[in-house]
Coordinates of C-alpha atoms in Angstrom, one line a residue:
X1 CA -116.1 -33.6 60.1
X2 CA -113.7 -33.5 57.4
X3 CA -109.6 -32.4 56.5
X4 CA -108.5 -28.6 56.3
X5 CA -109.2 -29.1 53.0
X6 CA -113.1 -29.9 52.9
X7 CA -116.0 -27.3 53.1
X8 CA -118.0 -26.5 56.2
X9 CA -121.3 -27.9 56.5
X10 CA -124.0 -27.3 58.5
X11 CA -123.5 -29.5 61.3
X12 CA -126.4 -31.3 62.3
X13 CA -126.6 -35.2 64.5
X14 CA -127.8 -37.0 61.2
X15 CA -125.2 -35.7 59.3
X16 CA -122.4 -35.9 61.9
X17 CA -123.8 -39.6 62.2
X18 CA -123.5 -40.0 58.6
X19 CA -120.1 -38.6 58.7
X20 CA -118.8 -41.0 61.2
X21 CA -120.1 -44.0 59.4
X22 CA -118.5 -42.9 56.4
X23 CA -115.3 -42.2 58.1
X24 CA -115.4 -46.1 59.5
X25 CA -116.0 -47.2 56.4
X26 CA -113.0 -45.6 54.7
X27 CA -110.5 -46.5 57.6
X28 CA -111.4 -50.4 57.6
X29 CA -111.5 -50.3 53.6
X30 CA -108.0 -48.1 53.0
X31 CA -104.8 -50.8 52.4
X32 CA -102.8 -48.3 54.2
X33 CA -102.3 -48.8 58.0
X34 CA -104.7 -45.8 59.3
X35 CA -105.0 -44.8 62.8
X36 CA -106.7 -41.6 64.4
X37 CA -107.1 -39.9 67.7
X38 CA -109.2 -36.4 69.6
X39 CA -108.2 -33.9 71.3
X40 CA -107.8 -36.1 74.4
X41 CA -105.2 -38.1 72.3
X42 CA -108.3 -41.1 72.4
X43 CA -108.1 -43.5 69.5
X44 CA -111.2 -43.1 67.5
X45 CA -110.3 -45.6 64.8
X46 CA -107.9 -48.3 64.0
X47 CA -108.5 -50.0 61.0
X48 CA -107.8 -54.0 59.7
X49 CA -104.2 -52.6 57.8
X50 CA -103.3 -51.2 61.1
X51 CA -104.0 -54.2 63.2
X52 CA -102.2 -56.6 60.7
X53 CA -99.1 -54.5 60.5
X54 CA -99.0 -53.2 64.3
X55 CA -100.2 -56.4 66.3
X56 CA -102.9 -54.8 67.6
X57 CA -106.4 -55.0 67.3
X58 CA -109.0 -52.1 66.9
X59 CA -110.9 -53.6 70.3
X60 CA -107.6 -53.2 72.2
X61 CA -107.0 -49.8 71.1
X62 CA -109.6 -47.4 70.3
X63 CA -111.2 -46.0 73.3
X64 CA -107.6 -46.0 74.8
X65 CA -104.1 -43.3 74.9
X66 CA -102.2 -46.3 74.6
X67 CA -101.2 -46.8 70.8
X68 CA -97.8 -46.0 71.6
X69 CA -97.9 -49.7 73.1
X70 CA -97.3 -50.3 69.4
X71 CA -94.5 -48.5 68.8
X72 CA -92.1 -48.5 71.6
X73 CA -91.5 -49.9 74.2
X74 CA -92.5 -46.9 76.7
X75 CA -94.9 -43.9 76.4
X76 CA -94.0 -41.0 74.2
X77 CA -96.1 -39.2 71.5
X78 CA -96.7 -40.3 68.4
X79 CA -96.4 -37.7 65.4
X80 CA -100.1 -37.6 65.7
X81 CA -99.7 -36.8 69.4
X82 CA -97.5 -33.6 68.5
X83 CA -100.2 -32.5 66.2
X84 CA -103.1 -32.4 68.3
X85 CA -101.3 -30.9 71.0
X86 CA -99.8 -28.6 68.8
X87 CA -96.3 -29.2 70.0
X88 CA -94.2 -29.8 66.6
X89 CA -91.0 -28.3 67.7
X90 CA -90.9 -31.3 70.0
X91 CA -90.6 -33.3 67.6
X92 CA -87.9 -31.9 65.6
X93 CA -86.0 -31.6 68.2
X94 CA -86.4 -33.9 70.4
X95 CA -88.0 -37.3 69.3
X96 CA -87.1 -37.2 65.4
X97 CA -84.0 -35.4 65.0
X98 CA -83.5 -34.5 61.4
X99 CA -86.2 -36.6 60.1
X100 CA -89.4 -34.4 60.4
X101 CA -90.8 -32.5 57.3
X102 CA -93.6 -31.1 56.4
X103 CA -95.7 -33.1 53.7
X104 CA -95.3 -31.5 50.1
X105 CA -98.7 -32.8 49.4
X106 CA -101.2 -32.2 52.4
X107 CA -101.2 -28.6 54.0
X108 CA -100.4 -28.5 57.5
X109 CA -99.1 -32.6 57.6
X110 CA -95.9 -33.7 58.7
X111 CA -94.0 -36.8 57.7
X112 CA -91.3 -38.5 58.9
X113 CA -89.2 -42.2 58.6
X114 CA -87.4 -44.4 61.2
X115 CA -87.0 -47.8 62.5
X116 CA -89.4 -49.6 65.3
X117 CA -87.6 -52.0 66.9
X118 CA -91.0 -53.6 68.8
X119 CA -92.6 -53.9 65.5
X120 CA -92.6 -57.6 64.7
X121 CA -89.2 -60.1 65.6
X122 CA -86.8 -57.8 63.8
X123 CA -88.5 -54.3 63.7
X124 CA -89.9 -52.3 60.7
X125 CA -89.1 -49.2 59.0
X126 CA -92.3 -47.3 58.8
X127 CA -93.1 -44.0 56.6
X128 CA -95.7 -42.0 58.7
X129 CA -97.5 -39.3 57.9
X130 CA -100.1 -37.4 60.2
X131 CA -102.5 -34.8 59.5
X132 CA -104.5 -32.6 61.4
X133 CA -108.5 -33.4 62.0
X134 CA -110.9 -30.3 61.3
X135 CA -114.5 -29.9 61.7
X136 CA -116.3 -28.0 59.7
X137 CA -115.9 -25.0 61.3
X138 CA -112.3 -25.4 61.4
X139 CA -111.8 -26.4 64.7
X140 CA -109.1 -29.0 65.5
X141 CA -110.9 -32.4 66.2
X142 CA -108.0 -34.9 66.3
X143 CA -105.3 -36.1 64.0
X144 CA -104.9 -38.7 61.0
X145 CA -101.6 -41.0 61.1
X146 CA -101.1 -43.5 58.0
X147 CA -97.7 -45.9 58.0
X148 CA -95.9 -47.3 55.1
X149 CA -94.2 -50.3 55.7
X150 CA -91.0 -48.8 54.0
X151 CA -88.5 -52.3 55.4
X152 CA -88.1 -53.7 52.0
X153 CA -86.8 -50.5 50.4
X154 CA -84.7 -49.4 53.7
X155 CA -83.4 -53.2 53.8
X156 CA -82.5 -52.4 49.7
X157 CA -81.2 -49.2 50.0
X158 CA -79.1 -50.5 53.0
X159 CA -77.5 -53.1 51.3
X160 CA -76.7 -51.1 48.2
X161 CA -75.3 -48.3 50.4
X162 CA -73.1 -51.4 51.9
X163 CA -72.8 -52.5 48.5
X164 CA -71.8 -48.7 47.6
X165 CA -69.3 -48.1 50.1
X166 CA -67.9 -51.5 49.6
X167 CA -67.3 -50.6 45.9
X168 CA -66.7 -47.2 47.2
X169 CA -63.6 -48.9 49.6
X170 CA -62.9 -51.2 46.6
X171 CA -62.3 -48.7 44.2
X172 CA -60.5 -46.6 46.6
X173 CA -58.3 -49.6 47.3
X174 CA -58.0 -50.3 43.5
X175 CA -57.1 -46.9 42.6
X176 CA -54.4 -47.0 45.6
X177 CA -53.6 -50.2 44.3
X178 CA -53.3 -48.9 40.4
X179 CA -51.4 -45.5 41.6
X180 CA -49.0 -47.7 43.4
X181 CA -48.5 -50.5 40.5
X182 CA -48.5 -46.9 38.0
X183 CA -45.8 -45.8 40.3
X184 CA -43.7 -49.0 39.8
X185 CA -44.3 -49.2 35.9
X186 CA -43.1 -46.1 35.7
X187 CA -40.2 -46.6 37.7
X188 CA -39.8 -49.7 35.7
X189 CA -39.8 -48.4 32.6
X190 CA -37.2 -45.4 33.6
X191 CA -34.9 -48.6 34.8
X192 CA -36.0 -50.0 31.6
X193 CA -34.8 -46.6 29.7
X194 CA -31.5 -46.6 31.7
X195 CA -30.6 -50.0 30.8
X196 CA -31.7 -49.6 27.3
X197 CA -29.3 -46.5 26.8
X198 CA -26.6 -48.8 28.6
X199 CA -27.1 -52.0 26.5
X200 CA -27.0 -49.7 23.6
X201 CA -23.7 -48.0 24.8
X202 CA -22.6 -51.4 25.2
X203 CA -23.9 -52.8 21.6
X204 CA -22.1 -49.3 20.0
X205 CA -18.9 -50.4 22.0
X206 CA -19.3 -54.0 21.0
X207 CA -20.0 -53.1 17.6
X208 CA -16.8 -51.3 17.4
X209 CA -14.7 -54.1 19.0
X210 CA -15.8 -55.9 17.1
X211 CA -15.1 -54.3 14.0
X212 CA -11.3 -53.8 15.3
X213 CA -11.0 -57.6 16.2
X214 CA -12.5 -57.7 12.8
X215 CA -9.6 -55.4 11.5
X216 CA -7.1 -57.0 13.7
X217 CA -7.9 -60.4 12.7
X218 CA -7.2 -59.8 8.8
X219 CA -3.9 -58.1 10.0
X220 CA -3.2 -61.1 11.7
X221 CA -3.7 -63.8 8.4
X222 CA -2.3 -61.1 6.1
X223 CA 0.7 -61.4 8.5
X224 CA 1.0 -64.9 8.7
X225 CA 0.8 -65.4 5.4
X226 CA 3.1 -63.1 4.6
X227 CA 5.7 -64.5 7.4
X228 CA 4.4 -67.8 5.7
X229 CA 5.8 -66.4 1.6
X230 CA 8.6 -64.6 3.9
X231 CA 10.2 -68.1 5.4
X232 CA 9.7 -69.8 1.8
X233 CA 11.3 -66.6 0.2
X234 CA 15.3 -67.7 1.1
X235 CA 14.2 -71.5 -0.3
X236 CA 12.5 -69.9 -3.2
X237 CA 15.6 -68.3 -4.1
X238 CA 17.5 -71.1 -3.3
X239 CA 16.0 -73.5 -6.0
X240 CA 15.7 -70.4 -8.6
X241 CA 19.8 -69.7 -8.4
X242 CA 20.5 -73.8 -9.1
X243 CA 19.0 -73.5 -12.5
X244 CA 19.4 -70.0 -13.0
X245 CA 23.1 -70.7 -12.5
X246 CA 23.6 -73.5 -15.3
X247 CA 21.7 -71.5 -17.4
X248 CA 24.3 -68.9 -17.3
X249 CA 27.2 -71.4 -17.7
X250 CA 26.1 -73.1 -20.3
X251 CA 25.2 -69.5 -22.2
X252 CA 28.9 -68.8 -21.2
X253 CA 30.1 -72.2 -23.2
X254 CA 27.9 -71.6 -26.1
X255 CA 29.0 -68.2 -26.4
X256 CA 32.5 -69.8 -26.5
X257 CA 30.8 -72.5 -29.4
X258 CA 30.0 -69.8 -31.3
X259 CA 33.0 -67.6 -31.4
X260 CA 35.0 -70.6 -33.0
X261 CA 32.3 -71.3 -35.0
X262 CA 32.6 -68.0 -36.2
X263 CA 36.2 -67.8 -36.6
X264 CA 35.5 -71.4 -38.7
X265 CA 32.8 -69.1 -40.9
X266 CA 35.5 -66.1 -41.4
X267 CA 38.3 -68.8 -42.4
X268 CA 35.7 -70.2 -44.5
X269 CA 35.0 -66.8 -46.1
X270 CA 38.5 -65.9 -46.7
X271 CA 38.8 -69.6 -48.3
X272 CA 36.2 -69.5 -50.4
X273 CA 38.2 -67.8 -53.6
X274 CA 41.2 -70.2 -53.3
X275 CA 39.4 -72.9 -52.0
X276 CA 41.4 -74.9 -55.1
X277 CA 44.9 -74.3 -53.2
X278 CA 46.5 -77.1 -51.5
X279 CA 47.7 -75.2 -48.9
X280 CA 44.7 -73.1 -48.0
X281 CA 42.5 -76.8 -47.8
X282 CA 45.3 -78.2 -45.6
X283 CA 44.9 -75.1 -43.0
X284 CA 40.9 -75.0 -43.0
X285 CA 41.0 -79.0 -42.7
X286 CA 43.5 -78.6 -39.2
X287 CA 41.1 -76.1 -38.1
X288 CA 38.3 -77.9 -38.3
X289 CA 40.0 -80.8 -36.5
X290 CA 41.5 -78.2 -33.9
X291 CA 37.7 -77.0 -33.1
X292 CA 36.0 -80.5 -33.5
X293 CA 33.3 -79.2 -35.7
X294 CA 31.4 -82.4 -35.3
X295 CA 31.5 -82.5 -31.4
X296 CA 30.2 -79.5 -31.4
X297 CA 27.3 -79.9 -34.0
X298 CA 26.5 -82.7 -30.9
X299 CA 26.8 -80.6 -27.9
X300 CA 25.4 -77.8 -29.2
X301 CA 21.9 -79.2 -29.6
X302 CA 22.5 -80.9 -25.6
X303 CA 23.7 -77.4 -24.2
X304 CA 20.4 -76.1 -25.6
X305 CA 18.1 -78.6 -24.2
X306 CA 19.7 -78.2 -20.3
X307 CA 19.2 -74.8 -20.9
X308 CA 15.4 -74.9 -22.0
X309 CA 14.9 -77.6 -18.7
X310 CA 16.6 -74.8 -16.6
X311 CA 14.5 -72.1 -17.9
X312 CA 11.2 -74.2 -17.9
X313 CA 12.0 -75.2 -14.1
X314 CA 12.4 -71.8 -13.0
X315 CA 9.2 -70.8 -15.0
X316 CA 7.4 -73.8 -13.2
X317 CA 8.7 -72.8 -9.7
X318 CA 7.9 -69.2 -10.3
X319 CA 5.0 -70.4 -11.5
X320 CA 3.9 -72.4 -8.3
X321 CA 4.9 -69.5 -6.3
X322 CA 2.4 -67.3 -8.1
X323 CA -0.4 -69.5 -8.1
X324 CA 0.4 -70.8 -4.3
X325 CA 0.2 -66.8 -3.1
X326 CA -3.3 -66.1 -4.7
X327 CA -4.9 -65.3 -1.5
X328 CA -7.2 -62.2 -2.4
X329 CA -10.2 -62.3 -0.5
X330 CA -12.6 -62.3 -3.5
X331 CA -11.7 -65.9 -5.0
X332 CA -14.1 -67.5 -6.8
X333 CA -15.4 -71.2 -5.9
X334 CA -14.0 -73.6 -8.8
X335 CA -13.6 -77.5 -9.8
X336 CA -9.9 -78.4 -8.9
X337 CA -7.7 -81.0 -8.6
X338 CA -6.4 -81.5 -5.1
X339 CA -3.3 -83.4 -6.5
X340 CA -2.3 -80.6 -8.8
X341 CA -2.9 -78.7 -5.5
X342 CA -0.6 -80.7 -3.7
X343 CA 2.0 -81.4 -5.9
X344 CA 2.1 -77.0 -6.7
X345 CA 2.6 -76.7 -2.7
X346 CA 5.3 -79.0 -2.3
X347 CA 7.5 -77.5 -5.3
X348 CA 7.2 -74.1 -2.9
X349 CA 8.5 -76.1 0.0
X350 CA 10.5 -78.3 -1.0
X351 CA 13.6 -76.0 0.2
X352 CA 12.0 -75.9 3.8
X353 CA 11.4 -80.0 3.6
X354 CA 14.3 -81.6 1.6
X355 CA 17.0 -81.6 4.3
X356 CA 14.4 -83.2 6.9
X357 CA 12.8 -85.6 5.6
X358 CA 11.7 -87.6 2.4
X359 CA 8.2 -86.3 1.1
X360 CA 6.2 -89.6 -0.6
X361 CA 3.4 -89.5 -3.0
X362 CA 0.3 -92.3 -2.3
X363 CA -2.6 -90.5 -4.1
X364 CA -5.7 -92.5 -4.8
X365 CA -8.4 -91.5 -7.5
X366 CA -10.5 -88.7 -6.1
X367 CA -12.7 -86.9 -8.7
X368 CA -12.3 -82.8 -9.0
X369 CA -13.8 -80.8 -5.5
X370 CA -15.8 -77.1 -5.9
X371 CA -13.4 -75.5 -4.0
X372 CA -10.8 -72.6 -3.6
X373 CA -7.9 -73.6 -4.4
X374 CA -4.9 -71.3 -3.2
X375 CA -7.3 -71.6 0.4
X376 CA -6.4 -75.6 0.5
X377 CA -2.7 -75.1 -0.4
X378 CA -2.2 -72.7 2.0
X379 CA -3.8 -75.3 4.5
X380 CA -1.4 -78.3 2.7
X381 CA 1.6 -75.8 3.3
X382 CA 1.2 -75.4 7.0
X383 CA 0.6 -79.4 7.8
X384 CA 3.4 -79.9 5.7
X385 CA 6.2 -77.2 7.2
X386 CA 4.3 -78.3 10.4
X387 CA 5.6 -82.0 10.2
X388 CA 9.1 -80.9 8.6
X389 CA 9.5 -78.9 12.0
X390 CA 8.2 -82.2 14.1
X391 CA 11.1 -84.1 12.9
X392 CA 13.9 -84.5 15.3
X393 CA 17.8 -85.0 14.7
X394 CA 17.6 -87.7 12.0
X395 CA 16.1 -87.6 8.6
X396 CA 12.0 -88.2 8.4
X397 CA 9.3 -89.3 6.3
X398 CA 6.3 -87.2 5.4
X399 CA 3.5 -89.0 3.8
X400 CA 0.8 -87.2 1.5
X401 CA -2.5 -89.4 0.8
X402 CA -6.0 -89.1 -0.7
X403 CA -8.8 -91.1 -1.4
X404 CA -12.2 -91.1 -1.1
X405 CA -15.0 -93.4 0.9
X406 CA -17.8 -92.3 -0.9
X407 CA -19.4 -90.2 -3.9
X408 CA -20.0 -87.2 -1.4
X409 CA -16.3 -87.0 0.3
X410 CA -12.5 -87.1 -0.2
X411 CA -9.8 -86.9 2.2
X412 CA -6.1 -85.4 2.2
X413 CA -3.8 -87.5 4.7
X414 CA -0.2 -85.3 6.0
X415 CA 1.4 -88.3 7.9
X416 CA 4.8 -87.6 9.6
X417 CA 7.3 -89.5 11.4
X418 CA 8.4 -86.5 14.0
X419 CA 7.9 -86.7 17.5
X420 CA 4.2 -86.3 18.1
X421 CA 1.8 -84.4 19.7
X422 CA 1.8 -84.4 23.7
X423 CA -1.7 -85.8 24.7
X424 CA -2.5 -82.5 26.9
X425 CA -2.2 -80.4 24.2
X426 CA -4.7 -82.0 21.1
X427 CA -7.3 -80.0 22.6
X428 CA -5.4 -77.0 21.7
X429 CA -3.6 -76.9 18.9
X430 CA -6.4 -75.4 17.1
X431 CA -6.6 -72.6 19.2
X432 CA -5.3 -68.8 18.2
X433 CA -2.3 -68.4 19.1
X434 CA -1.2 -71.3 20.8
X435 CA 2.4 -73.0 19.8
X436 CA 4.5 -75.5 21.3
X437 CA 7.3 -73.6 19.3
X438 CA 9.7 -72.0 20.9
X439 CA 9.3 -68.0 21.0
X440 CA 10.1 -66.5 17.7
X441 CA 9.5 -69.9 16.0
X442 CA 6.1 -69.3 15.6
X443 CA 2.7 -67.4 15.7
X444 CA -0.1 -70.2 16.9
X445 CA -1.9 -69.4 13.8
X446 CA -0.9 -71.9 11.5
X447 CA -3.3 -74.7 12.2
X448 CA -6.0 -72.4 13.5
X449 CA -5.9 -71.0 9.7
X450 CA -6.3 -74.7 8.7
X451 CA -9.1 -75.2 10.8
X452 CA -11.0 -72.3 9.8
X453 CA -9.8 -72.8 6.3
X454 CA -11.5 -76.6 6.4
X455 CA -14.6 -75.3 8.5
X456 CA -15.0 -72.4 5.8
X457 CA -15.1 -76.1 2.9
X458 CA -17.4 -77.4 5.2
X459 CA -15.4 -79.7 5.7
X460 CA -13.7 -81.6 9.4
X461 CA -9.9 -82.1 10.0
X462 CA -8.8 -84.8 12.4
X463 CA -5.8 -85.3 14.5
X464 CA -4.3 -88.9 15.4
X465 CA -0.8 -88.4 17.3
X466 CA 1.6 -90.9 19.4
X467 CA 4.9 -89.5 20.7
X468 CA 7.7 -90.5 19.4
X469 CA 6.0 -92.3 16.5
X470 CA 4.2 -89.2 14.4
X471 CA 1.5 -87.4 13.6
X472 CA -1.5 -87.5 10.9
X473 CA -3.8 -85.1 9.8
X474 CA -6.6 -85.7 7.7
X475 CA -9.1 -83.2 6.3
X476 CA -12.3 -84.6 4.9
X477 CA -14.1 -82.1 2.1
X478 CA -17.3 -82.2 0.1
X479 CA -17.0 -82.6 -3.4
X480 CA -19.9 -80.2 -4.0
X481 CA -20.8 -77.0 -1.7
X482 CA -24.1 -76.1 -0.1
X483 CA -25.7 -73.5 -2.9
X484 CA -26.2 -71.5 0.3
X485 CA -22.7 -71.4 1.4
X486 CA -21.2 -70.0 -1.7
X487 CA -21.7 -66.3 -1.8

């Protein structure tokens, strides 16, 4: 006998013999598990591949119907079963739902995979395949079933589709995870946005504050320098009118001098052609005794000189004044003399300090400081007006110092014997705008001008104060400036 897809033979007992020999010999040799069974669903063969996969031996089942034993746990057909009895449709729809097909590669076979639960401790999955048995003739003779032992691959493929729909679940759960995190960035960055628009609204507004503090603040030490040159204006004038005013009364007596000296000149004149007469020598003699030529030959000469001193103090006081009120932004870093500096200073105040106290002189050697000058006057001005104003009902002292520690420094002492500074209020009176003046009597911007003046040096001012005893400052300057901090 042979498949659908042999030839017919003539079918004699040698040759049918022959033929079931043969097909023996193929069963036990084939690797694949190989069972078959008749018409009467007998099991004509089972070969060695069968028995070692199924558990059962060829002794306990050919000759038998019971090879389902090997299979489940009670009787049902086998896909060889369906074939022989010609009963397919059971099959698919009944014992393997969805998993029946027809073989692609043997006409009239049907193939199928599933799990076997009895098959071994923890079952198999087994691709099967049967195939109808055909005589020569063409006559149905039994049915062929071979089984794969497919566990492996099922086992693989079930742990990547595990692995799959993990990865599947993990993504999923990743991409909700990213949407959601997307989500926040984005609202993140619109909060981002909103507050950048706002800190730049705010930077825009700063910016302009700042710009009219900015504005405001120049205001502010334009004014108080100018209230500064206002409140030394009436002193100013005070010490040009005293030699002003000599110089004008001694011009007055000298213009006096010289009309009699003229009228001496005219007399001489009309002498000159009788200067031989007795009478005319006698008159220009009692003239010249009436107008005392000589004393005025001598007072002449002294009239002159008061004169020149007047004129040369009020060209030194105007002087001062000029170079004290150089305050244009744009001065120029220079070698100086903080004496000459002082000394300029108090010639400008000396109206505001003479009627309260005595101003002494104790300056040690200092060598010349890179400075701006007209800055540090301005700063000697206010500690000096400063300690005139500390004085109380009787008359002061105010002490001006320098000297130097080292090669690097000097220091400018304003010592005064006024009432002092209260000890609540050292903290302070560096501050904008504070006073202890009484309203009107001041702006608070004095000393915070000196400060920023001394800071601007690089330089520190200090404070010592007792009250009732007096008050020093002293500012402490480099001689030589930072490259960096001159512009």
């Amino acid at each position: 006998m042979e498949t659908d897809a042999g030839k017919a033979l003539p079918a004699t007992p040698e040759r049918r013999q022959t033929d079931s020999i043969a097909l023996s010999a193929f069963f036990d040799g084939h690797p694949v598990a190989t069972f078959a069974i008749d018409t009467d669903h007998v099991v004509t063969h089972w070969n060695s591949a069968c028995e070692q996969l199924l558990g059962y031996t060829a002794a306990e089942m050919v000759g038998t119907r019971e090879h389902w034993k090997a299979f489940y746990p009670q009787p049902r057909a086998c896909l060889a079963d369906l074939l022989v009895a010609d009963d397919i449709a059971l099959g698919e729809n009944d014992l393997y739902l969805g998993k029946l097909k027809r073989s692609p590669v043997i006409p009239g076979a049907y193939e199928a995979e599933d799990f076997f639960a009895d098959i071994g401790p923890d079952g198999h999955w087994l691709h099967f395949t049967a195939a109808p048995l055909r005589d020569r003739q063409g006559r149905l003779v039994g049915a062929i079933e071979t089984l794969r032992d497919v566990s492996e691959r099922r086992l693989a493929e079930l742990a990547l589709r595990k692995a799959h729909d993990n990865l599947e679940h993990l993504v999923a759960k990743r991409t909700a995870q990213l949407a959601e995190m997307n989500e926040r960035l984005a609202d993140d960055i619109r909060q981002r946005q909103i507050a950048d628009l706002e800190l730049r609204e705010r930077n825009l507004a700063l910016t302009e504050l700042n710009s009219k503090l900015s504005l405001a603040q120049q205001k502010l030490l334009q004014s108080e320098k100018l209230a500064s040159i206002g409140q030394l204006a009436a002193g100013v004038a005070h010490e040009i009118n005293n030699p002003i005013g000599y110089v004008f009364s001694n011009f007055g007596t000298l213009e006096g001098y010289l009309d009699d000296l003229f009228s001496m000149l005219d007399a001489y004149e009309e002498a000159e052609p009788a200067v031989a007469d007795a009478v005319v020598a006698a008159r220009l003699r009692a003239l010249r005794e009436q107008i005392d030529l000589d004393f005025l030959r001598t007072d002449i000469p002294l009239l002159m000189g008061e004169s020149k001193e007047g004129i040369s103090r009020v060209r030194r006081i105007v002087q001062d004044l000029k170079d004290f009120s150089r305050t244009d932004a744009h001065q120029e870093w220079v070698w100086a003399d903080l004496r000459q500096g002082i000394d300029t200073t108090l010639n400008i105040v000396n109206n505001e300090v003479k009627y309260k106290a005595d101003v002494v002189r104790e300056y040690g050697d200092i060598p010349d400081i890179e400075c701006q000058p007209s800055e540090l006057n301005q700063v000697i001005m206010n500690l000096v007006v400063n300690a005139a104003h500390a004085m109380g009902e009787e008359h002061g002292r105010i002490t001006l110092r320098t000297g130097s520690d080292n090669t690097t420094e000097v220091w400018i002492e304003v010592e005064d014997t006024g009432g002092g500074i209260a000890p609540e209020h050292l903290s302070r009176i560096f501050d904008p705008f504070f006073t202890t003046k009484a309203v009107g009597k001041g702006t608070g911007l004095g000393l915070s001008l000196a400060y920023t003046t001394v800071q601007k040096h690089h330089g520190r001012i200090d404070v010592r104060s007792v009250i009732g005893r007096g008050t020093t400052f002293r500012i402490t300057l480099p001689v030589r400036q930072a490259q960096a901090a001159i512009p």
